[in-house]
Amino acid sequence: MTRTTAEIVGHCQSLFEDLNFTAARAWKDAVPGRKVIGYMPIYVPRELIHAAGALPLGILGGGDQLEVIHGDAYYQSYICRIPRSTIELGVTGRLDFVDGMLFPSICDVIRNLSGMWKLMFPGVYAKYFDVPQNYRDDIGGSYYVGELKDLRDDLGELTGRPITDDALRASIAAYNDNRRLVRDLYALRIERPWQVPAPEVYLVLRAGMVLPVDEHSRLIRDYMESVEGEDRPMRDNCRIVVTGMFCEQPPLNLIKSLELAGCYVVDDDWLLVTRWLLDDVPIEGDPLENLAAAFLHHSENTAAKYEPNSAEKGKYLVEMVRRASAEGVIFAAPSFCDPALLERPMLQHVLTEAGVPYIAFKYAENSGQMQPIREQAGTFADSIKLWSEA
Amino acid sequence: MTQPPKASAKQKDVSKDSSMLKQKEMIAGHYRRLSTAGEDGRKVAATFVPGNLNELIMCFDLLNNLPEVNAIQSGLRKESGRYVMEAEKLGHSEDVCTYVKNDLGMIARGNVGPYGLQLPDPDVLLLSYTGCFTFMKWFELLREQYDCETIMMHTPYTGDGKITQNMRDYMVKQLKEEVIPKLERVSGVKFDIDRLREYLKESARAEDDLVWVLQSAKNKPSPIDAYFGGIYYIGPIFGAFRGTKEATEYYGALRAEVQDRLDAHQGPVTPDGEMDGEKYRLVVEGPPNYTSFRDFWKMFYEEGAVVVASSYTKVGGVYDFGFRHDPDNPLETLADYCLGVYTNRSLPQRVEMLASYVNDYQADGLLVNSIKSCNSFSAGQLLIMREVEKRTGKPAAFIESDLVDPRYFSPANIKNRLESYFQMIEQKRAGKHVEAGHVEAGAAA
Ligand code: SF4
Ligand code: SF4
């Protein structure tokens, strides 16, 4: 039986709100010996985890529903929220079923969190997963392949199931499929943003953090099919790109507020792990080499990556705006987020040069007051409309 | 409480300060060379302190300009506040590293550096990216300003507490294939590996003496302050002089001076003269505050507190656990050097290091100075503190300030915290039960 949009989104919402990760626990309990590997934003090669027969589980902080009690004792007030609520999830036993944690190379906070995890949860496999900032195949590429090999060995050992090339190829295929669907979903939103509202897109993507990849792919398909049948009115909203939300997650209400303020979000940098690799990863040949090449030459741009070519700096954002026929950009960064905030002035310069209007604000995963953000976004939307009518 | 010891009023013997004078001259000379680089036809590489490749830079006759050091100098001269504000006016967030904002603000106001001398535009940005993500963005921001060649030398983070062959190979390849060819191109000077070996030999000599000086603090009383004083000691070797004969001479002279102090059972030299009567021996984690450096230091020496070891004096290289630049493996040694600097070490490694300092230097405990705008150091420090306490049984304390933003230095608050901490140490010594184990400061601003 096909599900309605409301049912699908309701399911995603309940996964999103479930800070005990019941679905992932159930997956693990269903077959003895199953393992779950947690990872933080923004990018880890989930294919490897999948190929080891384990469930990759996205850990994205505590959102606005988790009361942070212990976590605050670990971080000074001037450090962003996501590490403290992640620690909170850990010390309150909500992650006690997680067999390993991967901390991708994103910033100094996550980097140090990897070591904190080692000290606080000594029985759990914890790894900082570094990626090259050099994009030559013979330099950064071979380093990356070396790191992938290490991770492959570790995961094989952890699960008792050494990862074969064929298993990895099958996992790459599954994730290729998933990424294609995410791209389709984004394309659909560009085409008819009123039909696929941003909060729904976010929830559908977010479900992919806790579901097995095939199940998530089915969910995206079902969602896209179901929304086709919805009769949703097109509003006089302006089209915007939001950027800066790649790590600490915005409260869902923030995303809703943007639309209520008159903005259709037509592109964003949410949950980048779901579309970090921009094209299909080839199945033929050496799978590790293929993953490395995809990372080096066809991966998303974000503040955690170095841009070797000054002429290219920030151009991706302008392209994003053009591709999505957006009329403006909203920079939304978590408070105290170094990568997003250091990057912002450079991106703003590029936008200014390209004549793209923008505004900027900060948020925290537990921001409660949406009024100021709604006002700011509303004023921005109005000014864009005025401007385009002029 | 016993009478606080005081820094004796007697003026310092000039001969004892010869290393200090030498260093002053070295650094002033360096800034003069930078300011006249254009006229002299010399090219300039901007690069960072942690993981700096000074020996390599010298192989190409390039001058080394360190934006962090400029920021420190601005902080000490109380100029950083306006630079930081300037950068914020230009759209930089109040949340990010104040070194970056000092640098960008200073450039926006004409790039007049310490000593009132004009700083040159760099010919190359050598991003030897060790230990901190901010560096990467900082150099992208500088590249926007200067539009010059930028070399990225990516140093993987030693998250598992070890340097792997894969990391080392990656670094060596970057050196061979990217860094050296680009430096040749920018400078027009051909790379000569024997020249590099010579510089590395010189580095190792100076490193031996630096380690000796830092480890002299194991004595009681300690003849040096390994944080406030230590910052001066690391100047030449972490800056533009590692690998030069001048640096070797400087460290030789410094060692002789410290030896004299040891022989005479003297305490450290402070801005108010010699400190007698060491009362508390501390290990300090985290960078200092530069805008109120002297006031900050005074809060320690007035109470008879000597810092016997610090992690900050390891940001430009950890030498006390045996690493030396190795002329026999020139490129590998540069890789290992970058990989091993303090901020590139995992949190468990940092804990281990600090706990060993508390034990080996017979310290009374660990003090953390948490820097508001430096996530590289600060994220995780509260856990570091707890772990070190657990492992050493010595109390730890926590204060907060900023590097070069004067808005975040609250003297009364810090002084209070320090006083409570010293009391706690006294109680601990008297064998009294210490509640909660550590002192934490509220926001300093
Ligand atoms: S929100 Fe920003 S600073 Fe915080 S962990 Fe994420 S990337 Fe790092
Ligand atoms: S280590 Fe800290 S002070 Fe230094 S550049 Fe990084 S963030 Fe700034």
Short mmCIF file of C-alpha atoms in Angstrom, two decimals, chain A residues 158-355:
data_model
loop_
_atom_site.label_atom_id
_atom_site.label_comp_id
_atom_site.label_asym_id
_atom_site.label_seq_id
_atom_site.Cartn_x
_atom_site.Cartn_y
_atom_site.Cartn_z
CA LEU A 158 35.13 -4.64 14.49
CA THR A 159 32.36 -6.44 12.69
CA GLY A 160 34.25 -9.68 12.21
CA ARG A 161 33.49 -9.35 8.55
CA PRO A 162 36.46 -8.26 6.46
CA ILE A 163 35.35 -5.97 3.67
CA THR A 164 35.80 -7.47 0.23
CA ASP A 165 36.04 -5.39 -2.93
CA ASP A 166 32.80 -6.87 -4.17
CA ALA A 167 30.94 -6.03 -0.99
CA LEU A 168 32.27 -2.51 -1.28
CA ARG A 169 31.18 -2.27 -4.91
CA ALA A 170 27.68 -3.32 -3.91
CA SER A 171 27.65 -0.67 -1.18
CA ILE A 172 28.87 1.98 -3.58
CA ALA A 173 26.01 1.03 -5.89
CA ALA A 174 23.51 1.35 -3.06
CA TYR A 175 24.81 4.78 -2.13
CA ASN A 176 24.97 5.88 -5.76
CA ASP A 177 21.30 5.07 -5.94
CA ASN A 178 20.62 7.00 -2.75
CA ARG A 179 22.58 10.04 -3.89
CA ARG A 180 20.78 10.03 -7.23
CA LEU A 181 17.46 10.09 -5.42
CA VAL A 182 18.58 12.93 -3.19
CA ARG A 183 19.61 14.85 -6.29
CA ASP A 184 16.22 14.15 -7.84
CA LEU A 185 14.52 15.38 -4.73
CA TYR A 186 16.55 18.58 -4.84
CA ALA A 187 15.82 18.99 -8.54
CA LEU A 188 12.12 18.61 -7.87
CA ARG A 189 12.29 21.26 -5.18
CA ILE A 190 14.04 23.64 -7.55
CA GLU A 191 11.27 23.06 -10.02
CA ARG A 192 8.33 23.30 -7.62
CA PRO A 193 9.40 24.39 -4.16
CA TRP A 194 5.80 24.78 -3.03
CA GLN A 195 5.27 21.10 -3.76
CA VAL A 196 8.27 19.95 -1.67
CA PRO A 197 8.55 22.30 1.27
CA ALA A 198 11.94 22.72 2.91
CA PRO A 199 10.97 21.27 6.31
CA GLU A 200 9.80 18.10 4.57
CA VAL A 201 12.97 17.83 2.49
CA TYR A 202 14.96 18.24 5.64
CA LEU A 203 13.05 15.52 7.47
CA VAL A 204 13.29 13.12 4.54
CA LEU A 205 17.06 13.64 4.38
CA ARG A 206 17.37 13.39 8.09
CA ALA A 207 15.68 9.97 8.07
CA GLY A 208 18.64 8.82 6.02
CA MET A 209 20.85 9.36 9.05
CA VAL A 210 19.20 6.52 10.95
CA LEU A 211 17.77 4.18 8.32
CA PRO A 212 19.62 1.56 6.27
CA VAL A 213 20.42 3.01 2.87
CA ASP A 214 17.99 0.91 0.84
CA GLU A 215 15.15 1.70 3.15
CA HIS A 216 15.99 5.37 2.90
CA SER A 217 16.11 5.21 -0.87
CA ARG A 218 12.64 3.66 -0.89
CA LEU A 219 11.47 6.39 1.44
CA ILE A 220 12.69 9.16 -0.87
CA ARG A 221 11.01 7.46 -3.85
CA ASP A 222 7.78 7.10 -1.95
CA TYR A 223 7.91 10.67 -0.82
CA MET A 224 8.48 12.04 -4.31
CA GLU A 225 5.68 9.92 -5.65
CA SER A 226 3.30 10.94 -2.91
CA VAL A 227 3.92 14.68 -3.22
CA GLU A 228 3.07 14.52 -6.89
CA GLY A 229 -0.48 13.79 -5.85
CA GLU A 230 -0.67 16.66 -3.40
CA ASP A 231 -2.52 19.77 -4.30
CA ARG A 232 -0.34 22.47 -2.82
CA PRO A 233 -0.79 26.09 -3.69
CA MET A 234 2.10 28.12 -5.01
CA ARG A 235 2.75 31.14 -2.88
CA ASP A 236 4.36 34.42 -3.75
CA ASN A 237 7.58 33.47 -1.97
CA CYS A 238 11.05 34.42 -3.08
CA ARG A 239 13.58 31.72 -3.85
CA ILE A 240 16.60 31.53 -1.61
CA VAL A 241 19.63 29.38 -0.93
CA VAL A 242 20.58 28.81 2.71
CA THR A 243 24.17 28.06 3.59
CA GLY A 244 26.27 27.54 6.70
CA MET A 245 24.12 24.83 8.26
CA PHE A 246 26.44 21.94 7.42
CA CYS A 247 27.27 20.95 10.97
CA GLU A 248 25.22 21.93 14.00
CA GLN A 249 21.65 21.40 12.86
CA PRO A 250 19.13 24.21 12.78
CA PRO A 251 15.96 23.69 14.80
CA LEU A 252 13.19 22.47 12.54
CA ASN A 253 11.26 25.56 13.49
CA LEU A 254 13.96 27.70 11.97
CA ILE A 255 13.49 26.03 8.60
CA LYS A 256 9.73 26.38 8.95
CA SER A 257 10.13 30.03 9.88
CA LEU A 258 12.01 30.74 6.68
CA GLU A 259 9.10 29.55 4.63
CA LEU A 260 6.59 31.33 6.81
CA ALA A 261 8.62 34.48 6.29
CA GLY A 262 8.12 34.21 2.55
CA CYS A 263 11.22 32.29 1.46
CA TYR A 264 11.27 29.09 -0.54
CA VAL A 265 14.51 27.30 0.21
CA VAL A 266 15.62 26.04 -3.19
CA ASP A 267 19.06 24.82 -2.19
CA ASP A 268 20.99 24.35 1.03
CA ASP A 269 23.94 22.61 2.63
CA TRP A 270 22.06 20.40 5.06
CA LEU A 271 23.30 16.90 5.75
CA LEU A 272 26.02 17.10 3.18
CA VAL A 273 26.98 13.48 3.72
CA THR A 274 23.91 12.55 1.66
CA ARG A 275 25.28 14.27 -1.45
CA TRP A 276 28.90 14.91 -0.71
CA LEU A 277 29.91 13.02 -3.81
CA LEU A 278 28.40 14.87 -6.74
CA ASP A 279 28.41 12.09 -9.32
CA ASP A 280 28.05 8.35 -9.31
CA VAL A 281 31.13 6.56 -8.07
CA PRO A 282 32.22 4.04 -10.71
CA ILE A 283 31.62 0.40 -9.81
CA GLU A 284 34.32 -1.07 -12.02
CA GLY A 285 37.93 -1.04 -10.93
CA ASP A 286 39.45 -0.57 -7.51
CA PRO A 287 36.68 0.64 -5.21
CA LEU A 288 38.98 2.51 -2.83
CA GLU A 289 40.63 4.33 -5.72
CA ASN A 290 37.21 5.17 -7.03
CA LEU A 291 36.06 6.57 -3.72
CA ALA A 292 39.25 8.59 -3.46
CA ALA A 293 38.90 10.01 -6.97
CA ALA A 294 35.28 10.92 -6.31
CA PHE A 295 36.29 12.73 -3.15
CA LEU A 296 39.11 14.62 -4.82
CA HIS A 297 37.40 15.65 -8.01
CA HIS A 298 33.66 15.44 -7.57
CA SER A 299 32.79 16.43 -4.06
CA GLU A 300 30.78 19.22 -2.51
CA ASN A 301 32.37 22.49 -1.56
CA THR A 302 32.15 23.68 1.97
CA ALA A 303 34.07 25.66 4.56
CA ALA A 304 35.87 22.57 5.86
CA LYS A 305 37.63 22.16 2.54
CA TYR A 306 40.53 24.10 1.16
CA GLU A 307 40.04 25.74 -2.22
CA PRO A 308 43.39 25.68 -4.00
CA ASN A 309 42.28 27.92 -6.82
CA SER A 310 41.62 31.47 -5.70
CA ALA A 311 39.56 32.22 -8.80
CA GLU A 312 37.23 29.38 -7.86
CA LYS A 313 36.75 30.43 -4.26
CA GLY A 314 33.05 30.57 -3.46
CA LYS A 315 32.02 30.23 -7.10
CA TYR A 316 30.07 27.11 -6.24
CA LEU A 317 27.66 29.23 -4.25
CA VAL A 318 27.01 31.52 -7.19
CA GLU A 319 26.49 28.44 -9.35
CA MET A 320 24.13 27.05 -6.77
CA VAL A 321 22.15 30.28 -6.93
CA ARG A 322 22.03 30.21 -10.71
CA ARG A 323 21.17 26.52 -10.94
CA ALA A 324 18.34 26.90 -8.49
CA SER A 325 17.22 30.23 -10.00
CA ALA A 326 17.51 31.65 -6.52
CA GLU A 327 17.08 35.33 -5.82
CA GLY A 328 19.17 35.58 -2.71
CA VAL A 329 21.26 33.80 -0.11
CA ILE A 330 20.77 33.44 3.62
CA PHE A 331 23.91 32.79 5.59
CA ALA A 332 22.90 30.96 8.72
CA ALA A 333 25.75 29.79 10.90
CA PRO A 334 25.76 28.18 14.31
CA SER A 335 27.09 30.55 16.94
CA PHE A 336 30.82 30.09 17.51
CA CYS A 337 31.18 28.02 14.36
CA ASP A 338 34.66 28.84 13.09
CA PRO A 339 34.48 27.27 9.64
CA ALA A 340 31.14 28.81 8.73
CA LEU A 341 31.97 32.21 10.19
CA LEU A 342 35.48 32.48 8.79
CA GLU A 343 34.23 31.43 5.38
CA ARG A 344 31.32 33.82 5.34
CA PRO A 345 33.10 37.08 4.44
CA MET A 346 34.78 35.42 1.46
CA LEU A 347 31.50 34.02 0.20
CA GLN A 348 29.84 37.37 0.72
CA HIS A 349 32.48 39.06 -1.41
CA VAL A 350 31.83 36.59 -4.20
CA LEU A 351 28.09 37.16 -3.98
CA THR A 352 28.50 40.92 -3.96
CA GLU A 353 30.54 40.68 -7.11
CA ALA A 354 27.91 38.49 -8.71
CA GLY A 355 25.15 40.86 -7.62
#
